[in-house]
Coordinates of C-alpha atoms in Angstrom, one line a residue:
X5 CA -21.8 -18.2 32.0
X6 CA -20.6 -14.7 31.5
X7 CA -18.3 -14.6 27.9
X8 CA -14.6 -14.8 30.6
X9 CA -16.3 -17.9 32.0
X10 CA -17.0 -19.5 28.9
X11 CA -13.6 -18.9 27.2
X12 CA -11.7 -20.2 30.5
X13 CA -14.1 -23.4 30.3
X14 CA -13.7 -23.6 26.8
X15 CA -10.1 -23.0 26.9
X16 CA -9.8 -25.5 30.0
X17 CA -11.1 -28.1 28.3
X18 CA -8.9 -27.7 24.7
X19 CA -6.0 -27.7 27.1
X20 CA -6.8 -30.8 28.2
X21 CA -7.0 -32.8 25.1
X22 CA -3.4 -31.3 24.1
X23 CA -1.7 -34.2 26.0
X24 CA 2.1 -34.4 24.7
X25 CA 1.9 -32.1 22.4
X26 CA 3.8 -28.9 23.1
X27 CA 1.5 -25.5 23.5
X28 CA 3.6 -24.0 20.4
X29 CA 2.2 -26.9 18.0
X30 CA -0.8 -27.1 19.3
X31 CA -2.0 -23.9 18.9
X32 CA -1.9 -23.6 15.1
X33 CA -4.2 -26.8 14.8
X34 CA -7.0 -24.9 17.6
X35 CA -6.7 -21.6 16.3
X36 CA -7.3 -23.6 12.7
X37 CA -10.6 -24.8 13.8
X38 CA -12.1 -22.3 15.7
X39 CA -11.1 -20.3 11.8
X40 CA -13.2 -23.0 10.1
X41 CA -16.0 -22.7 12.8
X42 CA -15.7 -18.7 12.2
X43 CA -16.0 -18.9 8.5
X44 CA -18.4 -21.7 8.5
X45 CA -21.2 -19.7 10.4
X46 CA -20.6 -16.8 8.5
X47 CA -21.4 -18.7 5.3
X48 CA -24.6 -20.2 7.0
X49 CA -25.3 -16.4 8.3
X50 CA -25.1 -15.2 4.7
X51 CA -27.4 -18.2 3.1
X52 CA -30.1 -16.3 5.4
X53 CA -29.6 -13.0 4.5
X54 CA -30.0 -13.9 1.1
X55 CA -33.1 -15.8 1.8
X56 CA -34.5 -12.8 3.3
X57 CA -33.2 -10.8 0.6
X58 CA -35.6 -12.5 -1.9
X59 CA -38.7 -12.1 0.2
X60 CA -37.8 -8.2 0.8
X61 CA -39.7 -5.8 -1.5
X62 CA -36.8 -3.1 -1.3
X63 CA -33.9 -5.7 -2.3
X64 CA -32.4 -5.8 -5.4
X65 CA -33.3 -9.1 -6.2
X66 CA -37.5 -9.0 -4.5
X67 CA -38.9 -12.2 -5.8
X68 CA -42.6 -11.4 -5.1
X69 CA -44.1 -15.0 -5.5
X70 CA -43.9 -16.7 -2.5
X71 CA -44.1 -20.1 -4.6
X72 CA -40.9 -19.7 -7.1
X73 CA -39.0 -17.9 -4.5
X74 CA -38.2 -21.0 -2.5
X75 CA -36.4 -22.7 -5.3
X76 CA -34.7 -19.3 -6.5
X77 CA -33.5 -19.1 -3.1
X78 CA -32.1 -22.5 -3.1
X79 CA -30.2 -21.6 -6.3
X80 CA -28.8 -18.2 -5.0
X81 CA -27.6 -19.7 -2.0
X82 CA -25.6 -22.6 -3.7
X83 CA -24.0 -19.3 -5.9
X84 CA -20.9 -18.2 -4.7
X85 CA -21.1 -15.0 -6.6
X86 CA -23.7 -14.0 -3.6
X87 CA -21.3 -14.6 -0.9
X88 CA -18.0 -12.8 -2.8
X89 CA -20.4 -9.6 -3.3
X90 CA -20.8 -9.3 0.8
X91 CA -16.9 -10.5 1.2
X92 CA -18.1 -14.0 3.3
X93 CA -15.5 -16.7 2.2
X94 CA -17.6 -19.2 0.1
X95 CA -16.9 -22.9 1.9
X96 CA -18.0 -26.1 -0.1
X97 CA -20.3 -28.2 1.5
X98 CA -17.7 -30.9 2.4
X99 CA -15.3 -28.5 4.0
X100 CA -18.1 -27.1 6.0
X101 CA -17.3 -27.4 10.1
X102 CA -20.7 -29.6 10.2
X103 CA -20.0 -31.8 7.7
X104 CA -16.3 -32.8 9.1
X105 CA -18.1 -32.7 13.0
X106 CA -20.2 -35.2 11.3
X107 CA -17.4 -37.5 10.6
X108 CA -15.7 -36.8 13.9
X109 CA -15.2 -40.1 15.2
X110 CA -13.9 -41.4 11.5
X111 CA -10.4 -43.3 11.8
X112 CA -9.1 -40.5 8.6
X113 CA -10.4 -37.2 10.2
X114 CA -7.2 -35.6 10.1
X115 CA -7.0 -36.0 6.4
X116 CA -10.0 -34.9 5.9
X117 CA -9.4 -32.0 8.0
X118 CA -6.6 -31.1 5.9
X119 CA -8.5 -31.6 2.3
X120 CA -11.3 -29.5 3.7
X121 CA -8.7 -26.2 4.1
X122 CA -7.4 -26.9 1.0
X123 CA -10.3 -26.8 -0.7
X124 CA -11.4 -23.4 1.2
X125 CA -7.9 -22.4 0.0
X126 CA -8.8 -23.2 -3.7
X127 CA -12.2 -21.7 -3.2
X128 CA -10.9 -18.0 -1.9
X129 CA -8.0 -16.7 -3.3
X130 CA -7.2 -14.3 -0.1
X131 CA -6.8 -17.5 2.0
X132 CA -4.3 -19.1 -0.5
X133 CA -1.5 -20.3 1.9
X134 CA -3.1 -19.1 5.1
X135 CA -4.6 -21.8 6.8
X136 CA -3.7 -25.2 8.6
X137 CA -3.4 -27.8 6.5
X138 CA -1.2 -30.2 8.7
X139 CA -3.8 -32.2 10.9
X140 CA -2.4 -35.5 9.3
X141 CA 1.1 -34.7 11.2
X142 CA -0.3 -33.9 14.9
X143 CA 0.8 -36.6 17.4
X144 CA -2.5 -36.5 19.3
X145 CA -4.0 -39.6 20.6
X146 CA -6.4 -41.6 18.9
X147 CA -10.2 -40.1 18.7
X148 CA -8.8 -36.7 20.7
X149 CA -8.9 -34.6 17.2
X150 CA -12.7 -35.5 17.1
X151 CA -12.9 -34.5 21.2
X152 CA -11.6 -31.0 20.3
X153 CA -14.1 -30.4 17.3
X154 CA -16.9 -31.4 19.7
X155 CA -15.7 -29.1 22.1
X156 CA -15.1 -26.2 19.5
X157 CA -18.7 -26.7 18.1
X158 CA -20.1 -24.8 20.9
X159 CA -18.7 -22.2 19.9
X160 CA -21.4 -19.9 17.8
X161 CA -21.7 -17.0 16.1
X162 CA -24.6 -15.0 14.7
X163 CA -24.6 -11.9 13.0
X164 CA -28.3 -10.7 13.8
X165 CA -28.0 -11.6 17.6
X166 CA -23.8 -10.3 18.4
X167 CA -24.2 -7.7 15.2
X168 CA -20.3 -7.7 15.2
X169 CA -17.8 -9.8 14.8
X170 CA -16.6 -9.7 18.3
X171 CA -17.5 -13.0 19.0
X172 CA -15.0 -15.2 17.2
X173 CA -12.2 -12.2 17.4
X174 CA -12.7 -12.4 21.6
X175 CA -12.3 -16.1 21.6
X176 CA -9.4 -16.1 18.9
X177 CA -7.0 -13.1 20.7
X178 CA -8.0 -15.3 24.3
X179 CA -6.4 -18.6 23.2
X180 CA -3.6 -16.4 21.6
X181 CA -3.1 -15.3 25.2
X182 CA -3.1 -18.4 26.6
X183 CA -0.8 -19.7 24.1
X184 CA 1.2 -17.3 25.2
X185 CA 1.0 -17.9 28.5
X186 CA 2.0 -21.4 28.0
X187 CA 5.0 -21.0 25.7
X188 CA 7.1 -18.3 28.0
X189 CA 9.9 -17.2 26.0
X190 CA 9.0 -18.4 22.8
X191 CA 5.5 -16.5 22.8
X192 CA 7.0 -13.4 22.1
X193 CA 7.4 -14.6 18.6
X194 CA 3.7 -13.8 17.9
X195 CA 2.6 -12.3 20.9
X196 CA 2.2 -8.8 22.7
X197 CA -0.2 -8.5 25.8
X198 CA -3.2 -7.0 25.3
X199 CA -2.2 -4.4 27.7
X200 CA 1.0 -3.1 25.9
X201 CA -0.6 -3.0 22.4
X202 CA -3.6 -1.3 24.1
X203 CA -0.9 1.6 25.6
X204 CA 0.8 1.9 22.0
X205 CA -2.9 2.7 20.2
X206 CA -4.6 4.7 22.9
X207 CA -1.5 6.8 22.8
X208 CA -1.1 6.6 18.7
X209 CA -4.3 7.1 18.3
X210 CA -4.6 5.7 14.2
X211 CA -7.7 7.0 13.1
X212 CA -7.4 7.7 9.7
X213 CA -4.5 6.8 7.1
X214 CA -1.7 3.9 6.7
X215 CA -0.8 1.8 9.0
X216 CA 2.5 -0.9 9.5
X217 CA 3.8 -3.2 11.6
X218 CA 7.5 -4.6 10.6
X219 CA 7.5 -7.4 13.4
X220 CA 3.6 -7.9 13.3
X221 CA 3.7 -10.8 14.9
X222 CA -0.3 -12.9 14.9
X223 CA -1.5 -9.1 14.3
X224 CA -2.7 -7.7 18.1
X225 CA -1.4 -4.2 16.8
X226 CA -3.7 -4.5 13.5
X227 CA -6.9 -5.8 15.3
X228 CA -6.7 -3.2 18.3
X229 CA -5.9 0.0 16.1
X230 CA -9.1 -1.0 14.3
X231 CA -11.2 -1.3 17.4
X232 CA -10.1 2.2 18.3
X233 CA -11.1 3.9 15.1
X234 CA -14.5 2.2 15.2
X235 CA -14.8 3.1 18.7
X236 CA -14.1 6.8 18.0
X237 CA -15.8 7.2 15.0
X238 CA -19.1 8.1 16.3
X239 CA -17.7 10.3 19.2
X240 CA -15.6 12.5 16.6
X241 CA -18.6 12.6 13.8
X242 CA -15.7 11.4 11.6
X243 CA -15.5 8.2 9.7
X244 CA -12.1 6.5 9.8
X245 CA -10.6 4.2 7.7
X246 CA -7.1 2.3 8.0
X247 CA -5.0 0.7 5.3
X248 CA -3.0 -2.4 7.2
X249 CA 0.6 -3.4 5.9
X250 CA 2.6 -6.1 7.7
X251 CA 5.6 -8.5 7.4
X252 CA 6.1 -11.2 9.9
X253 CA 9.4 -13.8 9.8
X254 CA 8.0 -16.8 10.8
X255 CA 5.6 -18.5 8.0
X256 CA 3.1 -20.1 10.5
X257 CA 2.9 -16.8 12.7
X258 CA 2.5 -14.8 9.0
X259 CA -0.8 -17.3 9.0
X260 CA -1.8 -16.5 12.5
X261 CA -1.5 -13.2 11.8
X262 CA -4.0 -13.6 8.3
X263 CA -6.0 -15.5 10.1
X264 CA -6.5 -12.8 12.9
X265 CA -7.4 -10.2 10.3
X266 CA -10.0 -12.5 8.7
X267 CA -11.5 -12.8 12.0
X268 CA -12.2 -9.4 12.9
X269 CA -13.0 -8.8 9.0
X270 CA -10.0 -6.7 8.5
X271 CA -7.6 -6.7 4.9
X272 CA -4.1 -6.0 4.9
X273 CA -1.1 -6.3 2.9
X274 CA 1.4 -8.5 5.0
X275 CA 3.6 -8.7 1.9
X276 CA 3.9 -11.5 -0.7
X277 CA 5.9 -13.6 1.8
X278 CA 7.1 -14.1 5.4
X279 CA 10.9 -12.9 5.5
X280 CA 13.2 -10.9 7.3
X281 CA 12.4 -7.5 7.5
X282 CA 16.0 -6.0 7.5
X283 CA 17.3 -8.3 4.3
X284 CA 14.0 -8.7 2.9
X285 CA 11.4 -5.6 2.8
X286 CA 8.4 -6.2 1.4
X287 CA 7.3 -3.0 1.7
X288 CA 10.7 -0.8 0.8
X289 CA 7.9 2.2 -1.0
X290 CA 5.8 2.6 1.5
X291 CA 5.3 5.9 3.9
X292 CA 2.7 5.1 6.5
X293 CA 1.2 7.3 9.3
X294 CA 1.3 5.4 11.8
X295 CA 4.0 2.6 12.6
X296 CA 3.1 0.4 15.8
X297 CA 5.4 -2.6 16.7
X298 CA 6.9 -5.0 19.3
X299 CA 10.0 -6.1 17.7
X300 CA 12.2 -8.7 19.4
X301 CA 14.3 -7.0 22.3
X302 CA 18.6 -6.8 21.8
X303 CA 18.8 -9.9 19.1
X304 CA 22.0 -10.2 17.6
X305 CA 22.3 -12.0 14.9
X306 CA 20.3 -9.9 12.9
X307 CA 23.1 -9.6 10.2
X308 CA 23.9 -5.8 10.5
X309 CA 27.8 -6.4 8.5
X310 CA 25.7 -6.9 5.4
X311 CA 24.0 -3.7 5.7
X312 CA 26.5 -1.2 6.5
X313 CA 25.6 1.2 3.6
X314 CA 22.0 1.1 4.4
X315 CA 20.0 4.2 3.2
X316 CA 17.5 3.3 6.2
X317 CA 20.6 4.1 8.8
X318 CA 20.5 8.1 8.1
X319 CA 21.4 8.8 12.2
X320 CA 24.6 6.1 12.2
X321 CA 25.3 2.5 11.5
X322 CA 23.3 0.7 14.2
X323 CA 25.9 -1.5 16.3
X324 CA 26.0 -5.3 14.8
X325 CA 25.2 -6.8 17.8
X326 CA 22.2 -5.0 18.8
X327 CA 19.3 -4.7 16.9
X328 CA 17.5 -1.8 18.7
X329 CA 18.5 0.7 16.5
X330 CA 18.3 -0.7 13.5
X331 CA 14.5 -1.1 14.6
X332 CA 13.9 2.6 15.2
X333 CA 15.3 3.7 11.9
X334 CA 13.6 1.5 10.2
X335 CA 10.6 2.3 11.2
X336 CA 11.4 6.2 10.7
X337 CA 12.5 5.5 7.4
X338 CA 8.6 4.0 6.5
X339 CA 7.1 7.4 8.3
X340 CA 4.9 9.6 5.9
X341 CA 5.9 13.4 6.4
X342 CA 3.3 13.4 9.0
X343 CA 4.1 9.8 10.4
X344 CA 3.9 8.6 13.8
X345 CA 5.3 5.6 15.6
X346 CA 5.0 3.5 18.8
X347 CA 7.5 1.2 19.3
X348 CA 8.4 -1.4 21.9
X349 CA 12.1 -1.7 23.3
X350 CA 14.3 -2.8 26.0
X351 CA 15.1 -0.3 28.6
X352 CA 18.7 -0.2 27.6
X353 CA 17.7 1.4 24.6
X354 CA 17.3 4.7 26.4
X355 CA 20.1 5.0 27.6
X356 CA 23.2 2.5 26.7
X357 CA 26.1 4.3 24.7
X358 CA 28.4 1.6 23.7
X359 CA 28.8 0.6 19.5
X360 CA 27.7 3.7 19.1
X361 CA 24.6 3.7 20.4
X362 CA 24.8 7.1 22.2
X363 CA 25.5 8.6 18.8
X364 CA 22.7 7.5 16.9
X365 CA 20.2 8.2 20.1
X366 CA 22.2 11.9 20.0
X367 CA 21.4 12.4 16.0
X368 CA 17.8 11.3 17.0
X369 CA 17.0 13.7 19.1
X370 CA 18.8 16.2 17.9
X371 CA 16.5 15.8 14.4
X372 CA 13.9 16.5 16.5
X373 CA 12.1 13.0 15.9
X374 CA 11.6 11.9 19.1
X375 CA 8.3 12.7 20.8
X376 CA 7.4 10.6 23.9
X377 CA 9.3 8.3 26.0
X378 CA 7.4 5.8 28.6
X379 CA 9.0 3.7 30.6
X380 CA 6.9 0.4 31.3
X381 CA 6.5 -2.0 34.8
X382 CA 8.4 -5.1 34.8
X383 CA 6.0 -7.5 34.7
X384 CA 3.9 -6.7 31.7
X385 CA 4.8 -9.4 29.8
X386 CA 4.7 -13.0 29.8
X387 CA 8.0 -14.3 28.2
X388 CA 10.7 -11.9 29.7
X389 CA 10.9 -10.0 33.2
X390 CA 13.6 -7.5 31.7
X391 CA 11.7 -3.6 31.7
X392 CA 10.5 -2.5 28.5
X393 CA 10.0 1.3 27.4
X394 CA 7.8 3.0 24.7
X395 CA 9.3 5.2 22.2
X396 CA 7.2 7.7 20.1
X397 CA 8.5 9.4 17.2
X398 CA 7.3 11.6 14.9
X399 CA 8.0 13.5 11.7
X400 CA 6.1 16.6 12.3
X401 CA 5.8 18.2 15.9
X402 CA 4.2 21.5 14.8
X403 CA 1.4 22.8 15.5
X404 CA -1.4 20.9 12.8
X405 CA -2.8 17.5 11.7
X406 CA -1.4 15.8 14.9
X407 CA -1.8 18.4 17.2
X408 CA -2.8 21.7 17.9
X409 CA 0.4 22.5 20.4
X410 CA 3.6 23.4 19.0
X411 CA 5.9 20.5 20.6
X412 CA 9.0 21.1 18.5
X413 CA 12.0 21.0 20.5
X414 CA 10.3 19.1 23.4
X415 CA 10.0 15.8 24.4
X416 CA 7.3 14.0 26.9
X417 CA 8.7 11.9 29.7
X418 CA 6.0 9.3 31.1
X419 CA 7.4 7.2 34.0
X420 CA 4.3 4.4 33.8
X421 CA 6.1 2.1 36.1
X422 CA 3.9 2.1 39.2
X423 CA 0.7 3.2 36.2
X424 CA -0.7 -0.7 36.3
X425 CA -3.3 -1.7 38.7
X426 CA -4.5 -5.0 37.2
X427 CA -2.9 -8.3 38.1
X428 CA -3.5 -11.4 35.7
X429 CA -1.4 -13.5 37.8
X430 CA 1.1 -14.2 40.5
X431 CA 3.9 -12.9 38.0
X432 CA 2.2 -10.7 35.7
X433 CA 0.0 -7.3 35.8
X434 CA -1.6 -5.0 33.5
X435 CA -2.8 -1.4 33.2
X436 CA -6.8 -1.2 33.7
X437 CA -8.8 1.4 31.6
X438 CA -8.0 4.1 34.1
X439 CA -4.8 3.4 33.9
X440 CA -4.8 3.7 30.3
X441 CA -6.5 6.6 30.1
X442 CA -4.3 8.2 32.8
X443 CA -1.2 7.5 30.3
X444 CA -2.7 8.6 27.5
X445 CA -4.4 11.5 28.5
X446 CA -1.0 12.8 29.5
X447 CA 0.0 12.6 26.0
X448 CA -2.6 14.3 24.2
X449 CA -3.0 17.2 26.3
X450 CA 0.3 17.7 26.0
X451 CA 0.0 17.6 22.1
X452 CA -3.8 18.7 22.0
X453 CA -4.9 16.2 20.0
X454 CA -8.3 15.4 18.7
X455 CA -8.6 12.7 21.7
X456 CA -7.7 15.0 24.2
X457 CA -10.2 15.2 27.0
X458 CA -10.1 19.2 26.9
X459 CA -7.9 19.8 30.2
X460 CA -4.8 21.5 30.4
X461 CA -1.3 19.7 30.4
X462 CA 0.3 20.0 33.4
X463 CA 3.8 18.3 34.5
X464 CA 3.1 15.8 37.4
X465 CA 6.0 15.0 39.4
X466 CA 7.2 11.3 39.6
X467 CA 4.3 10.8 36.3
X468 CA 5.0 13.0 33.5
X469 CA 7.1 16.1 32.6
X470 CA 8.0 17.9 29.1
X471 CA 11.6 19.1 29.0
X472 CA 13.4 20.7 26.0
X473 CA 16.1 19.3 23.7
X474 CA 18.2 22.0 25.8
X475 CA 17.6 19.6 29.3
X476 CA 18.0 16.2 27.4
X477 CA 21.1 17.7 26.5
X478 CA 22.5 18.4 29.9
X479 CA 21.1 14.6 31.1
X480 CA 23.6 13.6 27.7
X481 CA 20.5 12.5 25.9
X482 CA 19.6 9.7 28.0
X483 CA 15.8 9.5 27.7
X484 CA 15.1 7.3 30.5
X485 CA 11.8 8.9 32.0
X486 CA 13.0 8.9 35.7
X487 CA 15.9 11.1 34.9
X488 CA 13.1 14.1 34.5
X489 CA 10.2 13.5 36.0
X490 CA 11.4 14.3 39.2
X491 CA 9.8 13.3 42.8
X492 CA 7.8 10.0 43.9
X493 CA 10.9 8.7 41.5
X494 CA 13.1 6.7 43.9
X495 CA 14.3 4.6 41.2
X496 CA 13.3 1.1 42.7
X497 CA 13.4 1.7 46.3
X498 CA 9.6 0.7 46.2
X499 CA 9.9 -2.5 44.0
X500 CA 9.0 -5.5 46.6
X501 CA 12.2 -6.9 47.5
X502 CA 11.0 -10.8 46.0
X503 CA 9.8 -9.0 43.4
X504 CA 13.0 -7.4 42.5
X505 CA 15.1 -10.7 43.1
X506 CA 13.3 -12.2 40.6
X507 CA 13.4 -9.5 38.3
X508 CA 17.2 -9.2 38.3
X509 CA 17.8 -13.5 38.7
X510 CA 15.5 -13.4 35.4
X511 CA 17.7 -10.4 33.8
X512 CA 21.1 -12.3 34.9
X513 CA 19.9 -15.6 33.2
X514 CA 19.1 -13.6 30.2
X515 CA 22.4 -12.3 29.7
X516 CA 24.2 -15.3 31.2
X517 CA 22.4 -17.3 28.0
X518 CA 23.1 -14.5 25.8
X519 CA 27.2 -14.8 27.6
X520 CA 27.0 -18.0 26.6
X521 CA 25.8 -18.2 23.0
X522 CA 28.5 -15.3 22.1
X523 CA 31.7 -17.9 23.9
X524 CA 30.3 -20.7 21.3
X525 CA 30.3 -18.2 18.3
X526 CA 34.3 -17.5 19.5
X527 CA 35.0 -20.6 20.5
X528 CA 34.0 -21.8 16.9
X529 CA 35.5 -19.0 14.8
X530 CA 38.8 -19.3 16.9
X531 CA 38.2 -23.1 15.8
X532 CA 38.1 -22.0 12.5
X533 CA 41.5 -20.1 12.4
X534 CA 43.2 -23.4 13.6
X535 CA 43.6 -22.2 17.5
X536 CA 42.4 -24.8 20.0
X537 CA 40.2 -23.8 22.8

């Protein structure tokens, strides 16, 4: 089997045993074992190296006689101290995925499941409150926990034959997908496609510096940004590094999110808690480079009458039934003096003007902060069909550090909405490599970044164009992308008519929903005031 075909079967077959239990609880108990298979084989991986440590004559610890060294080796490899100093999680011998495979058919497995984490909890303090420990509550049928270990012990990973970590990381970000996938709505709680986080970095570009996500989600933006700097690393002759911060609302996706770092070997800083980014910052200090993020489209409880004096809000008081643009200035207000940031938003965002809206989008570009507006397909992502766009903003446009072209006073228009060729499915698509490139290639010739390909930026009508705060002006600072890009642009006359019908039926339910959750909320404050309705 190529590596697709073996995390389809695998993925197939785990699918399977879920029976009545819903795809949004059982993911945490799948993704919590192929974890313990993860950290498992990297503890049986690092017993080796040690061994060959000892019998190495350049090694620190060279234990020339062959005789002693087999019981010295025996005694290293039961010493934890030899695992923390390589950073493999140390994992008692009872909490080990073999062990607990062992005892697969036992009556009791789920609580033995659950005593195993917790003793790889006690055992590594980063892991302290990050991994399932609720086996004992799953509704599963008798003897089916036991099936999905089985299945989940063919999974295998060896440093000296992969020599990365890219095994468990592929299999882990695939059953995320598929999660997705399977949830609809509710999987934009922890998950952005592939293919949009892979826009926001190939256009971002974090190579070297801070990094934060204030909706991160199970951590796609973390994992990806890190791929990119190892990837360019030996192309530039430069070595990158990456400091992650994070804050996720939801406790169990906060753990996903952990989880996924440990995986791909990454540390961050995803606060001391989960919580509620606007109300509860847990990172109010910091000034990071680069700020990627997928925050949750138009919500409206987000409690913006509490926060009406709110340093963060230094272009206007974002409107209390929109969070949009409390998003944006939030994640301005965390931008180092050189800061960049990618960011994820409805559509409307470019362009609506009600609550004040207009104004703050106005101030914004007026500040000169905005730097790159793409405008996405519809069908990108799994849980909603209403268009997204890309914002890119930026506290220094000069000529320097991110770019050797002067951009202030300009602004890049990308209209990416016929840019994807792929197609997962019936009802969703992606952009391909090429399209990728295509995107972001536009982007850093236009800046003349590092990651520029060397060609000259050129407008291309219907694609791309740059046009001066003077032009965004006369448009009355809408920033949708079709406004300037010009030809090829017939607004949707192209879209496939069943493909626009569902679209806009999916975008009418959406606000139909929305319609009526607000007529509850009136119905019960007029309630409240003694008026019947």
């Amino acid at each position: 089997m190529t590596n697709d075909e073996f995390k389809s079967t695998l993925w197939g077959a785990a699918d399977k045993l879920r029976g009545s239990v819903a795809a949004a609880t059982y993911k945490y108990p799948v993704l919590g074992l192929v974890f313990l298979k993860y950290v498992s084989d990297m503890f049986d991986a690092q017993a080796q190296v040690i061994v060959k440590r000892l019998a190495d004559p350049k090694a620190e610890y060279y234990i020339p006689d062959e005789d002693s060294r087999g019981e010295i080796a025996t005694q290293f490899t039961q010493d934890k101290t030899f695992y923390d100093a390589d950073n493999v999680f140390w994992v008692p011998p009872n909490a080990h995925f073999s062990a607990l495979l062992a005892q697969a058919a036992a009556p009791d497995l789920a609580q033995r499941l659950d005593k195993a984490l917790g003793e790889i909890e006690a055992e590594n303090p980063s892991l302290k409150g990050v991994l399932y420990r609720e086996f004992s509550r799953l509704e599963l049928e008798p003897g089916k926990l036991g099936e999905l270990m089985q299945l989940l012990a063919k999974l295998s990973f060896d440093p000296g034959r992969h020599g990365s970590r890219d095994v468990f990381g592929e299999v882990y970000e695939y059953f995320l997908g598929q999660f997705a996938l399977k949830e609809g709505a509710r999987a934009g709680e922890f998950y952005t496609p592939k293919s949009v986080v892979n826009l926001l970095v190939e256009i971002l570009a974090p190579f070297k510096g801070t990094i934060y996500d204030p909706a991160c989600g199970s951590g796609g933006m973390f994992v990806q940004s890190a791929r990119f700097k190892d990837a360019h690393a030996a192309t530039l002759k430069k070595k990158g590094d990456l400091a992650i911060y994070g804050q996720e609302l939801m406790a169990a996706t906060r753990r996903l999110a952990l989880m996924n770092l440990a995986v791909h070997g990454l540390h961050g800083d995803l606060g001391a808690t989960y919580g509620d980014t606007f109300h509860n910052d847990q990172h109010k200090t910091l000034r990071a480079d680069y700020v990627l993020a997928n925050p949750p489209f138009n919500i409206s409880d987000w409690g913006g009458d509490k926060l009406a004096d709110d340093p963060r809000w230094v272009h206007g008081i974002p409107p209390k039934g929109n969070a949009n643009f409390a998003w944006l200035q939030h994640m301005l207000a965390r931008l180092s003096s050189r800061g960049r940031a990618g960011i994820v938003l409805a559509n409307g965002s470019m362009s609506s003007q009600q609550s004040g809206e207009g104004d703050i989008r106005r101030s914004m570009v007026q500040d000169d902060v905005v730097e790159c507006m793409v405008a996405l397909p519809g069908q990108l992502f799994s849980n909603t069909q209403i268009p997204a766009c890309l914002w890119f903003l930026s506290k220094d446009k000069g000529a320097g550090d991110n770019g050797s072209i002067d951009r202030r006073g300009q602004v890049l228009f990308i209209d990416a909405r016929k840019a994807a060729s792929g197609r997962i499915s019936r009802t969703q698509i992606e952009f391909t490599d090429e399209d990728l490139q295509r995107i972001a290639q536009a982007y850093h010739r236009w800046r003349g970044t590092q990651f520029s390909d060397g060609e000259e930026y050129t407008d291309e009508p219907g694609f791309c164009y740059g046009a001066s705060l003077e032009e965004i002006e006369k448009h009355g600072f809408v920033l949708t992308p079709g406004r300037y890009v010009g030809a090829l642009m017939q607004e949707d006359d192209d879209e496939a008519f069943g493909e626009k019908m569902d679209r806009l039926t999916a975008e009418l339910a959406e606000q139909m929903a929305k319609g009526a959750e607000l007529d509850a909320v009136i119905r019960e404050r007029l309630g409240a005031l003694g008026y019947g309705v």
